[in-house]
PDB file of C-alpha atoms in Angstrom:
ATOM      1  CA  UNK G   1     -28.065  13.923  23.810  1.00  0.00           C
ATOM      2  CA  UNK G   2     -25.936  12.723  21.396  1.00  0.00           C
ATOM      3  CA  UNK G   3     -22.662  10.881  22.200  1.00  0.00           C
ATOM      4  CA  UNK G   4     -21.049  12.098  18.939  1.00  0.00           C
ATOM      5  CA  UNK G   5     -21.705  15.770  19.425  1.00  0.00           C
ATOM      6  CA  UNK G   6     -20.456  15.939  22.579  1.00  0.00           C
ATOM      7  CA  UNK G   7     -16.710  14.897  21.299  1.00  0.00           C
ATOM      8  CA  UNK G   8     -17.112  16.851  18.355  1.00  0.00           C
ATOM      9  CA  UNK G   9     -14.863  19.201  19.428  1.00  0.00           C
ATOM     10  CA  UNK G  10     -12.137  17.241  20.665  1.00  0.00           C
ATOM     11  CA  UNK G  11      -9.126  16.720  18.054  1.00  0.00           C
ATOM     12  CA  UNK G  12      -6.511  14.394  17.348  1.00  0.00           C
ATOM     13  CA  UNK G  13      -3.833  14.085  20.677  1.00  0.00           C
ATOM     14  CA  UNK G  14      -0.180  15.049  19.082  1.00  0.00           C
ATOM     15  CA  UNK G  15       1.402  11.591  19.962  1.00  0.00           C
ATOM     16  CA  UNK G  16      -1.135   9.784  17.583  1.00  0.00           C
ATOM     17  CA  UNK G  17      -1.929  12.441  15.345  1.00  0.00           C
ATOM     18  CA  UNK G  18       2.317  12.628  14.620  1.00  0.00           C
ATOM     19  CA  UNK G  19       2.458   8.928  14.054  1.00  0.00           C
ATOM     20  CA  UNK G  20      -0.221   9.506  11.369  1.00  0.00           C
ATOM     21  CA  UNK G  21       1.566  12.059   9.533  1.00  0.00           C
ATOM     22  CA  UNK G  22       4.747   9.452   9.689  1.00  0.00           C
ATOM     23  CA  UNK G  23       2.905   7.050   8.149  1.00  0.00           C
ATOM     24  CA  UNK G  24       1.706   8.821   5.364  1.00  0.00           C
ATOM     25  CA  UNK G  25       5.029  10.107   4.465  1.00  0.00           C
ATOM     26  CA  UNK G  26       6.385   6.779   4.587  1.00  0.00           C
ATOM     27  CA  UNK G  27       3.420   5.011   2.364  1.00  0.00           C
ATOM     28  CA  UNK G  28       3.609   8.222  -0.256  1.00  0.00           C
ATOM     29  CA  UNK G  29       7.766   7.386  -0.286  1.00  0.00           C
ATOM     30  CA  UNK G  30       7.436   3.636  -0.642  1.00  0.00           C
ATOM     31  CA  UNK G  31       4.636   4.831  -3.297  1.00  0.00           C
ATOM     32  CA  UNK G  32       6.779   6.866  -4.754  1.00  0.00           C
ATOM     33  CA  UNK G  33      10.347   4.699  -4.680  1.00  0.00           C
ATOM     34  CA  UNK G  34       8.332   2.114  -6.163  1.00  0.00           C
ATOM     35  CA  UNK G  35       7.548   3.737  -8.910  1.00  0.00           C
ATOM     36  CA  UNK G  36      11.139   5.336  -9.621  1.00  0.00           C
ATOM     37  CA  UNK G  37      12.470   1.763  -8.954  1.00  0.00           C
ATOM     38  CA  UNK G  38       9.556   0.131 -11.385  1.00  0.00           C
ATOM     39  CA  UNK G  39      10.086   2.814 -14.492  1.00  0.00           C
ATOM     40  CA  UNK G  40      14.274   1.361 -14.170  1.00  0.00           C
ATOM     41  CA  UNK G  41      13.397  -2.127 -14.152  1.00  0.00           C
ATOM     42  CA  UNK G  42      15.359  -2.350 -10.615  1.00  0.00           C
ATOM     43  CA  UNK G  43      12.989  -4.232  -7.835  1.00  0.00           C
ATOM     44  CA  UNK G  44      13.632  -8.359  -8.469  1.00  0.00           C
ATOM     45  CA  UNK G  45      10.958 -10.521  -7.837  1.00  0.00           C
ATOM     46  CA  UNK G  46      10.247 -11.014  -3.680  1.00  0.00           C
ATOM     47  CA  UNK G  47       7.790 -10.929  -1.356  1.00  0.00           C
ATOM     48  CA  UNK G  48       8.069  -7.745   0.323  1.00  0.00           C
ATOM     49  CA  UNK G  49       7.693  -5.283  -2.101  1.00  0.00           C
ATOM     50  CA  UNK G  50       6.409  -4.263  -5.270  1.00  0.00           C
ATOM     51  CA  UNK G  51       3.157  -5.813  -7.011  1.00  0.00           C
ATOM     52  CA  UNK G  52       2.566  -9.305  -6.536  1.00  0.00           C
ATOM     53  CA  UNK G  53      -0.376 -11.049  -7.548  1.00  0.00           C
ATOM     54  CA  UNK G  54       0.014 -14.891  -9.554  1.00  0.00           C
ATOM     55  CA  UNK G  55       0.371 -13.552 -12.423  1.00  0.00           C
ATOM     56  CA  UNK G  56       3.520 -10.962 -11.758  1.00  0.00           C
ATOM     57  CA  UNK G  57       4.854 -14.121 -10.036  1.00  0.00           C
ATOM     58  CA  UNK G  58       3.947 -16.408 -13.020  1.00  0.00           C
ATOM     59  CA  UNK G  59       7.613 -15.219 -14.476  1.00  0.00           C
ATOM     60  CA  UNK G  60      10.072 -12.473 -15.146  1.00  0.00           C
ATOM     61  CA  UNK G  61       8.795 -11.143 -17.994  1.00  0.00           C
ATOM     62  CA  UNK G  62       5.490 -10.478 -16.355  1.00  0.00           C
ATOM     63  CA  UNK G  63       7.605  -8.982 -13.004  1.00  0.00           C
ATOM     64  CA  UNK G  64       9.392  -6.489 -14.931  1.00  0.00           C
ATOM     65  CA  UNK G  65       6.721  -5.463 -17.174  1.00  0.00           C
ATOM     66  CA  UNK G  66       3.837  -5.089 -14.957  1.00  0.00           C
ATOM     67  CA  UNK G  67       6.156  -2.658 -12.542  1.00  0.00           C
ATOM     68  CA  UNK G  68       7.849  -0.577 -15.565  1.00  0.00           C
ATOM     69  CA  UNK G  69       3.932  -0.524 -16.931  1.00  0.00           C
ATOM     70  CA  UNK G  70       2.913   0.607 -13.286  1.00  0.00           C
ATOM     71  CA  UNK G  71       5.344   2.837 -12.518  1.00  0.00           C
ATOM     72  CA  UNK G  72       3.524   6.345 -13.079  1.00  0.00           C
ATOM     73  CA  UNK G  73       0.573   5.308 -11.628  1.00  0.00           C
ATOM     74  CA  UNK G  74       2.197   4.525  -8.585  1.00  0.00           C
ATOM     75  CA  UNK G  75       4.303   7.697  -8.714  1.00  0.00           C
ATOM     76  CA  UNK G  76       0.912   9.704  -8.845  1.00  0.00           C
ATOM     77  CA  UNK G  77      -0.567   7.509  -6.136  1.00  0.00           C
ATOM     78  CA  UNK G  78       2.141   8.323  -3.942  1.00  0.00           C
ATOM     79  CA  UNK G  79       1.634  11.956  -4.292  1.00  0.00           C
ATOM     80  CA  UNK G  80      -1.846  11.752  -3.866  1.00  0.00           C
ATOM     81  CA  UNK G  81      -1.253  10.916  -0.292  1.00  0.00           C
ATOM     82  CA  UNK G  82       0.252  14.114   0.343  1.00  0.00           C
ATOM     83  CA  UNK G  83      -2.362  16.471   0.745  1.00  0.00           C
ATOM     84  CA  UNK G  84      -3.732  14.743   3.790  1.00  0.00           C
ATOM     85  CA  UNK G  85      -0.260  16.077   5.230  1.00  0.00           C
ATOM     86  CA  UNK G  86      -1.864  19.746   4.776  1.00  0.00           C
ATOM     87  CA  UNK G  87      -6.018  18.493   5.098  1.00  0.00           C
ATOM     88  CA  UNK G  88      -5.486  16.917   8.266  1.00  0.00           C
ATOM     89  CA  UNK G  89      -3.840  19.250  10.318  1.00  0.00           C
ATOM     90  CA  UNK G  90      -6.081  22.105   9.375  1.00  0.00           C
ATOM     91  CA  UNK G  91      -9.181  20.024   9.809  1.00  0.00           C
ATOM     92  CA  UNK G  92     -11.673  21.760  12.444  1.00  0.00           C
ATOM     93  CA  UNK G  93     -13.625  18.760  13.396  1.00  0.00           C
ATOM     94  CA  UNK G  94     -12.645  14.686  14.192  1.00  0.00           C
ATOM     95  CA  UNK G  95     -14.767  13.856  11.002  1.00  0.00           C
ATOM     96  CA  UNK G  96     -13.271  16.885   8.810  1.00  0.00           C
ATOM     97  CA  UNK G  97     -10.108  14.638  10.186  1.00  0.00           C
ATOM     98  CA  UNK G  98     -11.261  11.476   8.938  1.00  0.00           C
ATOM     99  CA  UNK G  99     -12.297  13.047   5.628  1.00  0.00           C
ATOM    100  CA  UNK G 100      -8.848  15.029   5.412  1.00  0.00           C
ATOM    101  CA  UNK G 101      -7.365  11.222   5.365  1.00  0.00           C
ATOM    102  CA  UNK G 102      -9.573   8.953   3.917  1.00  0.00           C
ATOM    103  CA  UNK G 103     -10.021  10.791   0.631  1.00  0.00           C
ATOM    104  CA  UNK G 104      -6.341  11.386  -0.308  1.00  0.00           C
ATOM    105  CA  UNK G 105      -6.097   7.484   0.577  1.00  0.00           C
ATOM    106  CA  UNK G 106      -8.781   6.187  -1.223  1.00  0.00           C
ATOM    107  CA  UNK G 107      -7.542   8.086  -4.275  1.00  0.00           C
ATOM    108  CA  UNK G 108      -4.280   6.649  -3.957  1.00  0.00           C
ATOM    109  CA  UNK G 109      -5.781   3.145  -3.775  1.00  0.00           C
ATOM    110  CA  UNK G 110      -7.824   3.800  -6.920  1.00  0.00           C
ATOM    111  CA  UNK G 111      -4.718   4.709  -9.097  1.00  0.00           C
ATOM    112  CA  UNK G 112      -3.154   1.807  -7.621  1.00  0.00           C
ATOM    113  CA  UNK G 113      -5.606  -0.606  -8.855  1.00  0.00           C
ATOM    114  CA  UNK G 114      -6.332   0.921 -11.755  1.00  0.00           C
ATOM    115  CA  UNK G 115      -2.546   1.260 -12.977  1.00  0.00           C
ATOM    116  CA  UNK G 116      -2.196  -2.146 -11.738  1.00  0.00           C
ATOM    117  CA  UNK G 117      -5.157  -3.368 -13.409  1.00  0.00           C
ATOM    118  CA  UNK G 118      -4.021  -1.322 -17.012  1.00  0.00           C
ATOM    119  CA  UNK G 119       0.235  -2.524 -15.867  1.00  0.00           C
ATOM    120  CA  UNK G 120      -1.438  -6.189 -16.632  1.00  0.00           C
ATOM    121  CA  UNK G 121      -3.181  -5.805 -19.835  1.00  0.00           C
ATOM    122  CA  UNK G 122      -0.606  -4.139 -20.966  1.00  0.00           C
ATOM    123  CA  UNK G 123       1.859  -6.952 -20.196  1.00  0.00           C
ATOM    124  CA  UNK G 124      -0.692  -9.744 -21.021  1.00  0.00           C
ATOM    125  CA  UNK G 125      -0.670  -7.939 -25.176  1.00  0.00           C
ATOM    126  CA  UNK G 126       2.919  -7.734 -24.761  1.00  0.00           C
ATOM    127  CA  UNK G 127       3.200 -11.447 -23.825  1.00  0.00           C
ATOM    128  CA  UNK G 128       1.318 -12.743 -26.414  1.00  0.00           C
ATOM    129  CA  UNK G 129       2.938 -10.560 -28.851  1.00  0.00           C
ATOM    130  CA  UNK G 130       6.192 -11.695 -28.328  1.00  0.00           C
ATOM    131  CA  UNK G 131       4.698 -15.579 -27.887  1.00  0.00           C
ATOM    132  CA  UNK G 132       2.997 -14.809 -31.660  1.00  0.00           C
ATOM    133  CA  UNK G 133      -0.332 -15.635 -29.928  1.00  0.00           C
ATOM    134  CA  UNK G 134      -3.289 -13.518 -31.112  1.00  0.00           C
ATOM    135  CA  UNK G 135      -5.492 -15.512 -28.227  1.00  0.00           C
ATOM    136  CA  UNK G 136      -3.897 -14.563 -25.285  1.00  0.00           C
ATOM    137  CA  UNK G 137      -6.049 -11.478 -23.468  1.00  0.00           C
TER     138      UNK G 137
END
């Protein structure tokens, strides 16, 4: 027989299942403020939050530009979490479950990348602009 099948009817227990849905609410909000925070140029350079990678740490300019650059796409990632509020809990099956929450998620980690990825570029041609430097990416 197969181990699987036998707990395929067995759902989340509320304790865990409520910490879940607490944590997606707070990663779509933190999402979310960081975006409304990025777009108004308002989260200083640390290393808690925001986007840090060597180059956004490389300088201000890149800081500030990468998150105001960013700032949509993290908006919409945010709110891509959200339906996993409404999947999970109407999800028939431990796997529908898993799929409920890893697909929201793993769209919202694809817009972040790639609006972190495009936030870069972006601030990269910007840089080199201002610099007068056709032969920086």
């Amino acid at each position: 027989m197969n181990p699987l099948a036998e707990n395929a009817d067995q759902m989340m227990p509320l304790v865990p299942f409520v910490i879940l849905m607490v944590t997606v609410v707070l990663m779509a909000g933190a999402l979310v403020l960081m975006g409304v925070l990025g777009a108004q140029r308002r989260i200083k350079p640390n290393e808690f939050f925001g986007i840090r990678t060597a180059y956004t740490r490389s300088g201000e300019f890149a800081w500030y530009t990468v998150h105001e650059v960013s700032a949509r796409w993290s908006v919409v990632a945010g709110l891509a979490c959200l339906p996993s509020l409404v999947l999970v809990p109407i999800a028939t099956t431990p796997n529908g479950q898993v799929a409920a929450l890893l697909v929201p998620m793993g769209l919202s980690l694809t817009l972040l990348v790639l609006g972190s990825w495009r936030a870069h570029k972006v601030s990269r041609e910007r840089e080199a602009r201002e610099a007068g430097r056709a032969d920086l990416p």
